[in-house]
Coordinates of C-alpha atoms in Angstrom, one line a residue:
Chain A
X1 CA -122.9 20.4 301.3
X2 CA -123.0 17.5 303.8
X3 CA -119.8 16.1 302.3
X4 CA -117.9 19.3 302.8
X5 CA -116.6 18.4 306.2
X6 CA -115.1 15.2 304.9
X7 CA -113.6 17.0 301.9
X8 CA -112.0 19.6 304.1
X9 CA -110.6 16.9 306.4
X10 CA -109.0 15.3 303.3
X11 CA -107.5 18.6 302.3
X12 CA -105.9 18.8 305.8
X13 CA -104.9 15.2 305.8
X14 CA -101.4 15.6 304.6
X15 CA -100.9 19.2 305.6
X16 CA -97.4 19.6 304.3
X17 CA -98.3 18.4 300.9
X18 CA -101.3 20.6 300.8
X19 CA -99.3 23.6 301.9
X20 CA -96.7 22.9 299.2
X21 CA -99.3 22.6 296.6
X22 CA -101.1 25.7 297.7
X23 CA -97.7 27.5 297.8
X24 CA -96.7 26.5 294.3
X25 CA -100.0 27.6 292.9
X26 CA -100.1 30.8 295.0
X27 CA -96.6 31.9 294.2
X28 CA -97.0 31.2 290.5
X29 CA -100.3 33.0 290.3
X30 CA -98.8 35.9 292.3
X31 CA -96.1 36.3 289.7
X32 CA -98.6 35.9 286.9
X33 CA -100.7 38.6 288.4
X34 CA -97.7 40.9 288.4
X35 CA -97.1 40.2 284.7
X36 CA -100.7 40.5 283.7
X37 CA -101.2 43.7 285.7
X38 CA -98.2 45.3 283.9
X39 CA -99.9 44.5 280.7
X40 CA -103.4 45.5 281.7
X41 CA -102.9 48.4 284.0
X42 CA -102.8 50.9 281.1
X43 CA -105.9 49.4 279.6
X44 CA -107.6 49.7 283.0
X45 CA -106.6 53.3 283.5
X46 CA -107.7 53.9 280.0
X47 CA -111.1 52.5 280.8
X48 CA -111.5 54.9 283.8
X49 CA -110.6 57.8 281.5
X50 CA -113.3 57.1 279.0
X51 CA -115.8 59.9 278.9
X52 CA -113.4 62.4 280.4
X53 CA -114.0 64.7 277.4
X54 CA -110.3 65.3 277.1
X55 CA -108.1 65.2 274.1
X56 CA -104.4 65.1 273.7
X57 CA -102.8 66.5 270.6
X58 CA -99.1 65.6 270.1
X59 CA -96.6 65.7 267.3
X60 CA -97.2 63.0 264.7
X61 CA -93.6 61.9 265.5
X62 CA -94.4 61.2 269.1
X63 CA -95.0 63.0 272.3
X64 CA -91.2 63.6 272.8
X65 CA -91.3 66.1 269.9
X66 CA -92.9 69.4 271.2
X67 CA -95.6 71.3 269.5
X68 CA -95.4 75.1 269.1
X69 CA -97.3 77.1 271.7
X70 CA -99.4 78.9 269.0
X71 CA -101.1 75.6 268.4
X72 CA -102.9 75.9 271.8
X73 CA -104.7 79.0 270.6
X74 CA -105.5 77.5 267.3
X75 CA -107.1 74.5 269.0
X76 CA -109.1 76.8 271.3
X77 CA -110.7 78.3 268.2
X78 CA -112.2 75.0 267.1
X79 CA -115.9 74.8 267.9
X80 CA -116.5 72.2 270.7
X81 CA -113.1 72.9 272.4
X82 CA -113.7 74.6 275.7
X83 CA -110.2 74.8 277.2
X84 CA -106.7 74.1 275.9
X85 CA -103.4 74.1 277.8
X86 CA -99.8 73.3 277.0
X87 CA -98.5 70.3 278.9
X88 CA -94.7 70.6 278.8
X89 CA -92.4 68.1 280.5
X90 CA -89.6 69.8 282.5
X91 CA -87.8 66.7 283.8
X92 CA -85.8 68.6 286.5
X93 CA -84.3 67.0 289.6
X94 CA -85.4 67.8 293.1
X95 CA -82.6 68.0 295.7
X96 CA -80.5 64.8 295.5
X97 CA -83.2 62.7 293.9
X98 CA -82.0 60.8 290.8
X99 CA -85.4 59.9 289.3
X100 CA -87.4 62.9 288.2
X101 CA -91.1 62.8 289.0
X102 CA -93.7 64.1 286.6
X103 CA -93.4 67.9 286.2
X104 CA -95.6 69.7 283.7
X105 CA -95.8 73.3 282.7
X106 CA -99.5 74.2 282.2
X107 CA -101.8 77.1 281.7
X108 CA -102.6 78.0 285.3
X109 CA -105.9 79.5 284.4
X110 CA -107.3 76.5 282.7
X111 CA -105.5 73.8 284.8
X112 CA -108.4 73.0 287.0
X113 CA -110.9 73.2 284.1
X114 CA -109.0 70.5 282.1
X115 CA -107.7 68.4 284.9
X116 CA -111.0 68.6 286.8
X117 CA -110.4 65.3 288.5
X118 CA -107.4 66.7 290.3
X119 CA -109.2 68.1 293.3
X120 CA -107.7 71.3 294.6
X121 CA -109.3 73.5 297.3
X122 CA -110.5 76.8 295.7
X123 CA -108.2 79.1 297.9
X124 CA -105.2 77.0 297.1
X125 CA -106.0 77.1 293.4
X126 CA -106.3 80.8 293.5
X127 CA -103.0 81.1 295.3
X128 CA -101.4 78.9 292.6
X129 CA -102.8 81.0 289.8
X130 CA -101.7 84.3 291.5
X131 CA -98.1 83.2 292.1
X132 CA -96.1 82.9 288.8
X133 CA -93.6 80.7 290.6
X134 CA -96.3 78.6 292.4
X135 CA -96.9 75.0 291.8
X136 CA -99.5 72.3 292.5
X137 CA -98.3 69.0 293.7
X138 CA -100.0 65.6 294.3
X139 CA -101.0 64.5 297.8
X140 CA -98.6 61.5 297.7
X141 CA -95.7 63.6 296.8
X142 CA -96.5 66.1 299.6
X143 CA -96.8 63.2 302.1
X144 CA -93.6 61.4 301.0
X145 CA -91.4 64.5 300.9
X146 CA -93.0 66.2 303.9
X147 CA -94.0 69.2 301.7
X148 CA -96.7 71.6 302.8
X149 CA -98.2 74.8 301.4
X150 CA -95.7 77.6 301.3
X151 CA -92.6 75.3 301.1
X152 CA -90.0 76.0 298.5
X153 CA -89.6 73.4 295.8
X154 CA -86.5 74.0 293.7
X155 CA -86.1 72.0 290.5
X156 CA -82.8 71.8 288.8
X157 CA -83.1 71.6 285.0
X158 CA -81.8 68.6 283.3
X159 CA -83.3 68.9 279.8
X160 CA -83.5 72.7 279.9
X161 CA -80.6 74.9 281.0
X162 CA -82.7 76.6 283.6
X163 CA -83.8 75.9 287.2
X164 CA -87.3 76.4 288.6
X165 CA -87.5 77.9 292.1
X166 CA -91.1 77.0 292.8
X167 CA -93.2 77.3 295.9
X168 CA -95.9 74.9 296.8
X169 CA -99.2 76.7 296.6
X170 CA -101.7 73.9 296.2
X171 CA -101.9 70.1 296.9
X172 CA -104.3 68.1 294.8
X173 CA -106.1 64.9 295.7
X174 CA -106.9 62.2 293.1
X175 CA -108.1 58.6 292.7
X176 CA -105.6 55.8 293.5
X177 CA -105.5 54.9 289.8
X178 CA -104.1 58.3 289.0
X179 CA -100.7 59.8 289.6
X180 CA -100.6 61.4 293.0
X181 CA -97.0 62.5 292.6
X182 CA -97.2 64.9 289.7
X183 CA -96.3 68.6 289.8
X184 CA -97.9 71.4 287.7
X185 CA -96.2 74.8 287.4
X186 CA -96.9 77.9 285.3
X187 CA -95.8 77.2 281.7
X188 CA -95.1 80.9 281.4
X189 CA -92.5 80.8 284.1
X190 CA -90.4 78.3 282.1
X191 CA -90.9 80.3 279.0
X192 CA -89.8 83.6 280.5
X193 CA -86.7 81.9 282.1
X194 CA -85.7 80.4 278.8
X195 CA -86.0 83.7 277.1
X196 CA -84.1 85.6 279.8
X197 CA -81.3 83.0 279.5
X198 CA -81.1 83.6 275.8
X199 CA -82.4 80.1 275.2
X200 CA -85.1 81.4 272.8
X201 CA -84.7 78.4 270.5
X202 CA -86.0 76.2 273.3
X203 CA -88.8 78.5 274.1
X204 CA -92.3 78.5 272.6
X205 CA -92.8 74.8 273.0
X206 CA -96.1 73.6 274.4
X207 CA -95.0 69.9 274.7
X208 CA -98.3 68.3 274.0
X209 CA -101.7 70.2 274.0
X210 CA -104.3 69.1 276.5
X211 CA -107.9 69.9 275.6
X212 CA -111.2 69.8 277.3
X213 CA -114.2 69.6 275.1
X214 CA -117.8 70.6 275.6
X215 CA -120.1 67.8 276.9
X216 CA -121.9 67.4 273.6
X217 CA -118.8 67.7 271.4
X218 CA -118.0 65.0 268.9
X219 CA -114.5 63.8 269.9
X220 CA -113.7 62.0 266.7
X221 CA -114.7 65.0 264.6
X222 CA -112.6 67.4 266.6
X223 CA -109.6 65.1 266.5
X224 CA -109.9 65.0 262.7
X225 CA -110.3 68.8 262.5
X226 CA -107.2 69.4 264.6
X227 CA -105.0 67.0 262.6
X228 CA -106.4 68.4 259.3
X229 CA -105.5 71.9 260.5
X230 CA -101.8 70.9 261.0
X231 CA -101.5 68.5 258.2
X232 CA -99.5 70.7 255.9
X233 CA -97.6 72.6 258.6
X234 CA -94.1 71.9 259.9
X235 CA -95.7 70.2 262.9
X236 CA -98.3 67.8 261.8
X237 CA -100.2 66.4 264.8
X238 CA -101.8 63.2 266.0
X239 CA -104.8 63.9 268.2
X240 CA -106.6 61.4 270.3
X241 CA -108.8 61.0 273.3
X242 CA -107.0 60.8 276.6
X243 CA -108.0 57.1 277.1
X244 CA -106.6 56.3 273.6
X245 CA -103.4 58.1 274.6
X246 CA -103.0 55.9 277.7
X247 CA -103.9 52.8 275.7
X248 CA -101.0 53.3 273.3
X249 CA -98.6 52.7 276.2
X250 CA -100.1 49.3 276.6
X251 CA -99.5 48.7 272.9
X252 CA -95.8 49.6 273.4
X253 CA -95.4 46.1 275.0
X254 CA -96.0 44.6 271.6
X255 CA -94.5 41.2 271.3
X256 CA -93.8 41.2 275.1
X257 CA -97.5 40.6 275.5
X258 CA -97.4 37.4 273.4
X259 CA -94.3 36.3 275.3
X260 CA -95.8 36.9 278.7
X261 CA -99.0 35.2 277.7
X262 CA -97.0 32.2 276.5
X263 CA -95.1 32.1 279.8
X264 CA -98.4 32.4 281.7
X265 CA -99.8 29.5 279.8
X266 CA -96.7 27.4 280.5
X267 CA -97.1 28.2 284.2
X268 CA -100.7 27.1 284.2
X269 CA -99.9 23.8 282.5
X270 CA -97.0 23.1 284.9
X271 CA -99.3 23.9 287.8
X272 CA -101.8 21.4 286.5
X273 CA -99.1 18.8 286.6
X274 CA -97.9 19.8 290.0
X275 CA -101.4 19.8 291.5
X276 CA -102.5 16.7 289.6
X277 CA -99.5 14.8 290.8
X278 CA -100.1 15.8 294.4
X279 CA -103.8 14.7 294.1
X280 CA -102.9 11.4 292.4
X281 CA -100.4 10.7 295.3
X282 CA -103.1 11.5 297.9
X283 CA -105.6 9.3 296.2
X284 CA -103.2 6.4 295.8
X285 CA -102.8 6.4 299.6
X286 CA -106.6 6.3 299.9
X287 CA -107.4 3.5 297.5
X288 CA -108.8 1.3 300.2
X289 CA -110.8 4.1 301.7
X290 CA -112.4 4.9 298.4
X291 CA -113.2 1.3 297.9
X292 CA -114.9 1.2 301.3
X293 CA -116.9 4.3 300.5
X294 CA -118.1 2.7 297.2
X295 CA -118.9 -0.5 299.1
X296 CA -121.1 1.3 301.6
X297 CA -123.0 3.0 298.8
X298 CA -121.1 6.1 297.5
X299 CA -121.8 6.3 293.8
X300 CA -119.1 6.9 291.1
X301 CA -120.5 10.3 290.6
X302 CA -120.3 11.2 294.3
X303 CA -116.7 10.0 294.5
X304 CA -115.8 12.0 291.3
X305 CA -117.5 15.1 292.8
X306 CA -115.7 14.8 296.1
X307 CA -112.3 14.3 294.6
X308 CA -112.8 17.1 292.2
X309 CA -114.0 19.4 294.9
X310 CA -111.0 18.6 297.0
X311 CA -108.7 19.5 294.1
X312 CA -110.6 22.7 293.3
X313 CA -110.6 23.7 297.0
X314 CA -106.8 23.3 297.2
X315 CA -106.3 25.2 294.0
X316 CA -108.8 27.9 294.9
X317 CA -106.9 28.5 298.2
X318 CA -103.8 28.9 296.1
X319 CA -105.7 31.3 293.9
X320 CA -106.9 33.3 296.9
X321 CA -103.4 33.5 298.2
X322 CA -101.8 34.3 294.8
X323 CA -104.3 36.4 293.0
X324 CA -106.3 38.1 295.7
X325 CA -103.2 38.3 297.9
X326 CA -101.4 40.1 295.1
X327 CA -104.3 42.4 294.6
X328 CA -104.6 43.3 298.3
X329 CA -100.9 43.6 298.8
X330 CA -100.6 46.2 296.0
X331 CA -103.7 48.0 297.2
X332 CA -101.9 48.5 300.5
X333 CA -98.3 48.8 299.5
X334 CA -97.4 51.8 297.3
X335 CA -94.9 50.4 294.8
X336 CA -93.9 53.9 293.7
X337 CA -92.2 54.5 297.0
X338 CA -89.7 51.7 296.1
X339 CA -89.2 52.6 292.5
X340 CA -88.2 56.2 293.1
X341 CA -91.2 57.4 291.1
X342 CA -90.2 55.2 288.1
X343 CA -93.6 53.5 288.5
X344 CA -95.9 56.2 289.7
X345 CA -98.6 53.7 290.6
X346 CA -99.2 50.1 290.4
X347 CA -102.2 48.0 291.2
X348 CA -103.7 44.7 290.3
X349 CA -107.0 45.4 288.6
X350 CA -110.0 43.5 290.0
X351 CA -110.6 42.0 286.6
X352 CA -107.0 40.6 286.6
X353 CA -107.3 39.3 290.1
X354 CA -110.6 37.6 289.3
X355 CA -109.0 36.1 286.2
X356 CA -106.3 34.7 288.4
X357 CA -108.8 33.2 290.7
X358 CA -110.6 31.7 287.7
X359 CA -107.4 30.3 286.5
X360 CA -106.8 28.6 289.8
X361 CA -110.2 27.0 289.6
X362 CA -109.5 25.7 286.1
X363 CA -106.1 24.4 287.4
X364 CA -108.0 22.6 290.2
X365 CA -110.6 21.2 288.0
X366 CA -108.3 20.0 285.2
X367 CA -105.6 18.6 287.5
X368 CA -108.3 16.8 289.5
X369 CA -110.0 15.3 286.6
X370 CA -107.7 12.4 285.9
X371 CA -107.3 11.3 289.6
X372 CA -111.1 11.8 290.1
X373 CA -112.0 9.7 287.2
X374 CA -109.5 7.0 288.3
X375 CA -111.0 7.1 291.8
X376 CA -114.6 6.9 290.4
X377 CA -113.7 4.0 288.2
X378 CA -111.9 2.1 290.9
X379 CA -113.4 -1.4 291.3
X380 CA -114.5 -2.1 294.9
X381 CA -113.0 -5.6 295.0
X382 CA -109.8 -4.3 293.5
X383 CA -109.6 -1.5 296.0
X384 CA -110.4 -3.7 299.0
X385 CA -108.0 -6.5 297.9
X386 CA -105.2 -4.7 299.6
X387 CA -106.6 -5.6 303.0
X388 CA -109.4 -8.1 302.5
Chain B
X1 CA -138.7 -17.7 296.6
X2 CA -140.0 -18.2 300.1
X3 CA -140.5 -15.0 302.2
X4 CA -138.3 -16.5 304.9
X5 CA -135.3 -16.6 302.6
X6 CA -132.9 -13.8 302.9
X7 CA -130.4 -15.1 300.3
X8 CA -131.0 -17.6 297.5
X9 CA -128.2 -18.7 295.1
X10 CA -129.2 -20.7 292.0
X11 CA -126.5 -22.4 290.0
X12 CA -124.1 -19.6 290.7
X13 CA -120.8 -19.7 288.9
X14 CA -118.0 -17.2 289.1
X15 CA -115.0 -17.3 286.8
X16 CA -112.1 -15.0 286.3
X17 CA -110.2 -14.7 283.1
X18 CA -106.4 -14.3 283.2
X19 CA -104.3 -14.4 280.1
X20 CA -107.3 -15.9 278.2
X21 CA -107.5 -18.7 280.7
X22 CA -110.7 -19.2 282.6
X23 CA -110.2 -19.7 286.3
X24 CA -113.4 -21.0 288.0
X25 CA -113.8 -19.7 291.6
X26 CA -117.3 -20.9 292.3
X27 CA -119.1 -23.6 290.4
X28 CA -122.8 -24.2 290.1
X29 CA -123.5 -23.1 293.7
X30 CA -127.0 -23.5 295.2
X31 CA -127.7 -22.0 298.6
X32 CA -130.6 -20.8 300.6
X33 CA -130.2 -18.7 303.7
X34 CA -133.1 -17.9 305.9
X35 CA -133.8 -14.5 307.5
X36 CA -132.1 -14.1 310.9
X37 CA -129.5 -16.8 310.2
X38 CA -125.9 -16.3 311.3
X39 CA -123.9 -18.0 308.6
X40 CA -120.2 -18.8 308.9
X41 CA -118.3 -19.5 305.7
X42 CA -115.1 -21.6 306.2
X43 CA -112.7 -23.2 303.8
X44 CA -109.0 -23.1 302.8
X45 CA -107.5 -20.1 301.0
X46 CA -108.7 -19.8 297.5
X47 CA -111.9 -21.8 298.2
X48 CA -114.1 -18.9 297.1
X49 CA -115.3 -17.7 300.5
X50 CA -114.7 -14.0 299.9
X51 CA -115.9 -14.3 296.3
X52 CA -119.2 -15.7 297.6
X53 CA -119.4 -13.0 300.2
X54 CA -118.8 -10.3 297.5
X55 CA -121.5 -11.8 295.3
X56 CA -124.0 -11.8 298.2
X57 CA -123.1 -8.3 299.2
X58 CA -123.5 -7.0 295.6
X59 CA -119.8 -6.1 295.3
X60 CA -119.3 -8.4 292.4
X61 CA -121.4 -10.2 289.7
X62 CA -121.8 -13.8 289.1
X63 CA -120.6 -15.1 285.7
X64 CA -123.9 -17.2 285.5
X65 CA -126.7 -18.1 287.8
X66 CA -128.9 -15.9 290.0
X67 CA -128.0 -14.2 293.3
X68 CA -131.3 -13.2 295.0
X69 CA -131.1 -11.2 298.2
X70 CA -134.3 -10.1 299.9
X71 CA -136.3 -11.2 296.9
X72 CA -134.2 -9.0 294.5
X73 CA -132.2 -10.6 291.7
X74 CA -128.9 -8.7 291.8
X75 CA -128.0 -9.8 288.3
X76 CA -130.7 -7.5 287.0
X77 CA -129.4 -4.4 288.6
X78 CA -127.2 -1.8 286.9
X79 CA -124.0 -0.6 288.6
X80 CA -125.8 2.5 290.0
X81 CA -128.8 0.5 291.2
X82 CA -126.5 -2.0 292.9
X83 CA -124.6 0.8 294.7
X84 CA -127.9 2.3 295.9
X85 CA -129.1 -1.2 297.0
X86 CA -125.9 -1.8 299.0
X87 CA -126.4 1.5 300.8
X88 CA -129.9 0.6 301.8
X89 CA -129.6 -3.1 302.5
X90 CA -126.1 -4.2 303.4
X91 CA -123.8 -3.5 306.4
X92 CA -120.1 -4.2 305.8
X93 CA -117.5 -5.3 308.4
X94 CA -113.9 -5.7 307.1
X95 CA -111.0 -7.5 308.6
X96 CA -108.9 -4.3 308.8
X97 CA -111.9 -2.2 310.1
X98 CA -111.3 0.3 307.3
X99 CA -112.4 3.4 309.2
X100 CA -111.7 6.8 307.8
X101 CA -108.8 8.0 309.8
X102 CA -109.6 11.7 309.6
X103 CA -113.1 11.2 311.0
X104 CA -114.1 10.6 314.6
X105 CA -115.9 7.5 315.6
X106 CA -119.2 9.4 315.5
X107 CA -118.5 10.7 312.0
X108 CA -117.4 7.3 310.8
X109 CA -120.6 5.8 311.9
X110 CA -122.6 8.6 310.4
X111 CA -121.0 8.1 307.0
X112 CA -123.5 5.6 305.5
X113 CA -126.3 7.9 306.7
X114 CA -125.0 10.7 304.5
X115 CA -126.5 8.7 301.7
X116 CA -129.9 8.5 303.4
X117 CA -132.5 11.3 303.4
X118 CA -132.1 12.0 307.1
X119 CA -131.5 15.3 308.9
X120 CA -128.2 16.0 310.6
X121 CA -129.8 15.7 314.0
X122 CA -131.2 12.3 313.1
X123 CA -127.9 11.2 311.8
X124 CA -126.3 12.2 315.0
X125 CA -129.0 10.4 317.1
X126 CA -128.7 7.2 315.1
X127 CA -124.9 7.1 315.2
X128 CA -125.0 7.7 319.0
X129 CA -127.4 4.8 319.4
X130 CA -125.3 2.5 317.2
X131 CA -122.2 3.4 319.2
X132 CA -124.1 2.7 322.4
X133 CA -125.1 -0.7 321.1
X134 CA -121.5 -1.7 320.4
X135 CA -120.4 -0.4 323.8
X136 CA -118.6 2.7 322.8
X137 CA -120.6 5.3 324.5
X138 CA -118.4 8.2 325.4
X139 CA -115.9 7.4 322.6
X140 CA -117.8 9.4 320.0
X141 CA -115.2 12.1 319.5
X142 CA -112.2 9.7 319.4
X143 CA -110.4 9.3 316.2
X144 CA -109.5 5.7 315.0
X145 CA -105.8 6.2 316.0
X146 CA -107.0 6.8 319.6
X147 CA -108.8 3.5 319.7
X148 CA -107.6 -0.1 320.2
X149 CA -108.1 -2.6 317.4
X150 CA -111.1 -4.1 319.1
X151 CA -112.7 -0.7 319.6
X152 CA -112.0 0.2 315.9
X153 CA -113.8 -3.0 314.9
X154 CA -116.7 -2.0 317.2
X155 CA -116.9 1.3 315.4
X156 CA -116.9 -0.5 312.1
X157 CA -119.8 -2.7 313.4
X158 CA -121.7 0.4 314.5
X159 CA -121.2 1.8 311.0
X160 CA -122.5 -1.5 309.6
X161 CA -125.7 -1.4 311.6
X162 CA -126.5 2.3 311.6
X163 CA -128.7 2.1 308.6
X164 CA -130.5 -0.9 310.0
X165 CA -129.6 -3.2 307.1
X166 CA -131.3 -6.6 306.7
X167 CA -128.0 -8.3 306.0
X168 CA -124.5 -7.8 307.5
X169 CA -121.5 -9.3 305.8
X170 CA -118.3 -9.7 307.7
X171 CA -115.0 -10.7 306.1
X172 CA -112.8 -12.2 308.8
X173 CA -113.9 -9.6 311.4
X174 CA -111.6 -11.1 314.0
X175 CA -108.7 -11.8 311.8
X176 CA -106.7 -8.8 313.0
X177 CA -107.6 -9.0 316.7
X178 CA -106.1 -10.6 319.8
X179 CA -108.1 -13.4 321.4
X180 CA -109.9 -11.2 324.0
X181 CA -110.9 -8.6 321.5
X182 CA -112.0 -11.3 319.0
X183 CA -114.2 -12.8 321.7
X184 CA -115.8 -9.5 322.3
X185 CA -116.5 -8.9 318.7
X186 CA -118.0 -12.3 318.2
X187 CA -120.2 -11.8 321.2
X188 CA -121.3 -8.5 319.7
X189 CA -122.1 -10.2 316.3
X190 CA -123.9 -12.9 318.2
X191 CA -126.1 -10.4 320.0
X192 CA -126.8 -8.6 316.8
X193 CA -128.0 -11.8 315.4
X194 CA -129.9 -12.8 318.5
X195 CA -131.4 -9.5 319.7
X196 CA -131.7 -7.5 316.5
X197 CA -132.5 -10.6 314.3
X198 CA -129.9 -9.6 311.7
X199 CA -128.9 -12.0 309.0
X200 CA -125.2 -12.2 309.2
X201 CA -122.8 -13.9 306.7
X202 CA -119.3 -14.2 308.1
X203 CA -116.1 -15.4 306.4
X204 CA -113.6 -16.8 308.9
X205 CA -110.7 -19.1 309.2
X206 CA -111.1 -19.4 312.9
X207 CA -113.1 -22.5 314.1
X208 CA -113.9 -20.7 317.4
X209 CA -115.4 -17.8 315.5
X210 CA -117.3 -20.2 313.2
X211 CA -118.7 -22.0 316.3
X212 CA -120.6 -18.9 317.2
X213 CA -122.7 -19.0 314.0
X214 CA -126.0 -20.8 313.7
X215 CA -125.0 -22.5 310.5
X216 CA -121.6 -23.4 309.1
X217 CA -120.8 -23.8 305.4
X218 CA -117.6 -25.4 304.2
X219 CA -116.3 -24.4 300.8
X220 CA -113.5 -26.1 298.9
X221 CA -112.4 -25.3 295.4
X222 CA -115.5 -23.3 294.7
X223 CA -117.9 -26.0 295.8
X224 CA -120.0 -26.4 299.0
X225 CA -118.6 -29.4 300.8
X226 CA -120.3 -29.0 304.1
X227 CA -123.5 -27.4 305.5
X228 CA -124.4 -28.0 309.1
X229 CA -126.8 -26.2 311.5
X230 CA -125.2 -25.3 314.9
X231 CA -126.6 -24.3 318.2
X232 CA -124.9 -21.0 318.9
X233 CA -124.1 -20.7 322.6
X234 CA -126.2 -18.1 324.4
X235 CA -124.1 -16.1 326.6
X236 CA -125.1 -13.9 329.5
X237 CA -124.5 -10.1 329.4
X238 CA -125.8 -9.3 326.0
X239 CA -124.6 -5.9 324.8
X240 CA -128.1 -5.0 323.6
X241 CA -130.2 -3.9 326.4

């Protein structure tokens, strides 16, 4: 500890070089955090959904292929299933907005039972349930578009040849790791409109089926039962837990994950060279000083420790700027605002930020190793010869 | 070895090898230095003065022979033991002062004390006392760049004496100073020798500097060619109160 003052003075000795080194580490780690977060965000969200007791049953061909609505009732009949609801994507556009936000047709009566983590005040929930053209919207969506209870919310159909003239009846709150911009409306409304517009062939689709299980239900067993039930039908299903459903989005990255990992590794290696070169330059300028320290009694181990500490401190500051800075920035800045809803939420998970900080420490340690060993091995006479 | 001897060299030889060729620097040197002596080493360039100083200070090892300082044969010490020994027993003064530029005068003087088991308060107290001895009271917070060459060398001397070493080695301590500053530094060394009874070994090219020493050794081609006792002039106004 008593050498920390000297170490910090050395860090500040050539402030421009230190800032540039910190900057290169910080910026590179910032970008690395972005890449890693894109990869890990689904896994992190998936972790938070574990134990939610929810299943999602979708067509075995993928969630873009809708399941028939009768399937909801068939699922309800399975022991252990407490609630089931259609979850049908509408994909309409609001006013002049180009990017559709998430719009799902649900069973209004079971909405709050299944999506119990969307917190809706009781009177608002009742108002939604009582109004066939009512909808529930997320708090972020309400805030960004200035919507309040009772406001009209027209959606122009893009996939379906119908428009939904909805009224905001409820606003839900949710955790930051969940989508605060979704909209839920009565599935029956869409169904009736499709039928009234003679679009019967598009009616009767549940989208995917959202299920809430009893607390003591065996998730794997129920998934098997549901899929077995539809195995020989026209619509075979693939049923999974909600966290597994989210995880599969992470798997979609496929080879991109390997590529990003390889790029990240290359960045780390190049940072080691950058930081190592800066440290080697700094130490070359201090050859005599190190020799003097050794002459007055600083051991090789102390010199090694001080030089390594200096390297690790510089790299750790870069890590704090890049990794934790990235984390804090995206905790404050809502990316979805700038992506027109294309990215409903983005955050840097703590685990990823801590990993970034750890990487910076490794960069500092590895890059400092060679200069530190050179400094520790420096002969006193050799070092002093420059001036003696 | 007599208890009065601070340094004893027995048949010390130092050779360097370059391109498989042996280059002798010191040859079969015998030397006894008593405690409290102020020894000046003179000789032409390449005569082995600095090499001898390095051997006495434990910075280098003899090829053969024994270097005994304060009763301890340095040849028997490991690298780590030698480093620890230097920290406890030797004070260094260099020609170019070699202060740490990012540290204040006070911090530079405290530096050797970081290796001693003393509290921060005690470090501060001892460094302040050392700076007072060298006449730099009030300059504690100045950085080396804010001091003149003479003042920098005074800080270096304070750093050399702060651990109260038995032996101070000085390699051309006035070599980079103007005449006035050099005189001040020599007076300071003289007073350390006289008032604090420090054993000092000083390498110099300057006959006036050598005249301040109590004993003058002449080296040439690695051999002692002269050894005379001198009466160091006693000057009024000693810096040590």
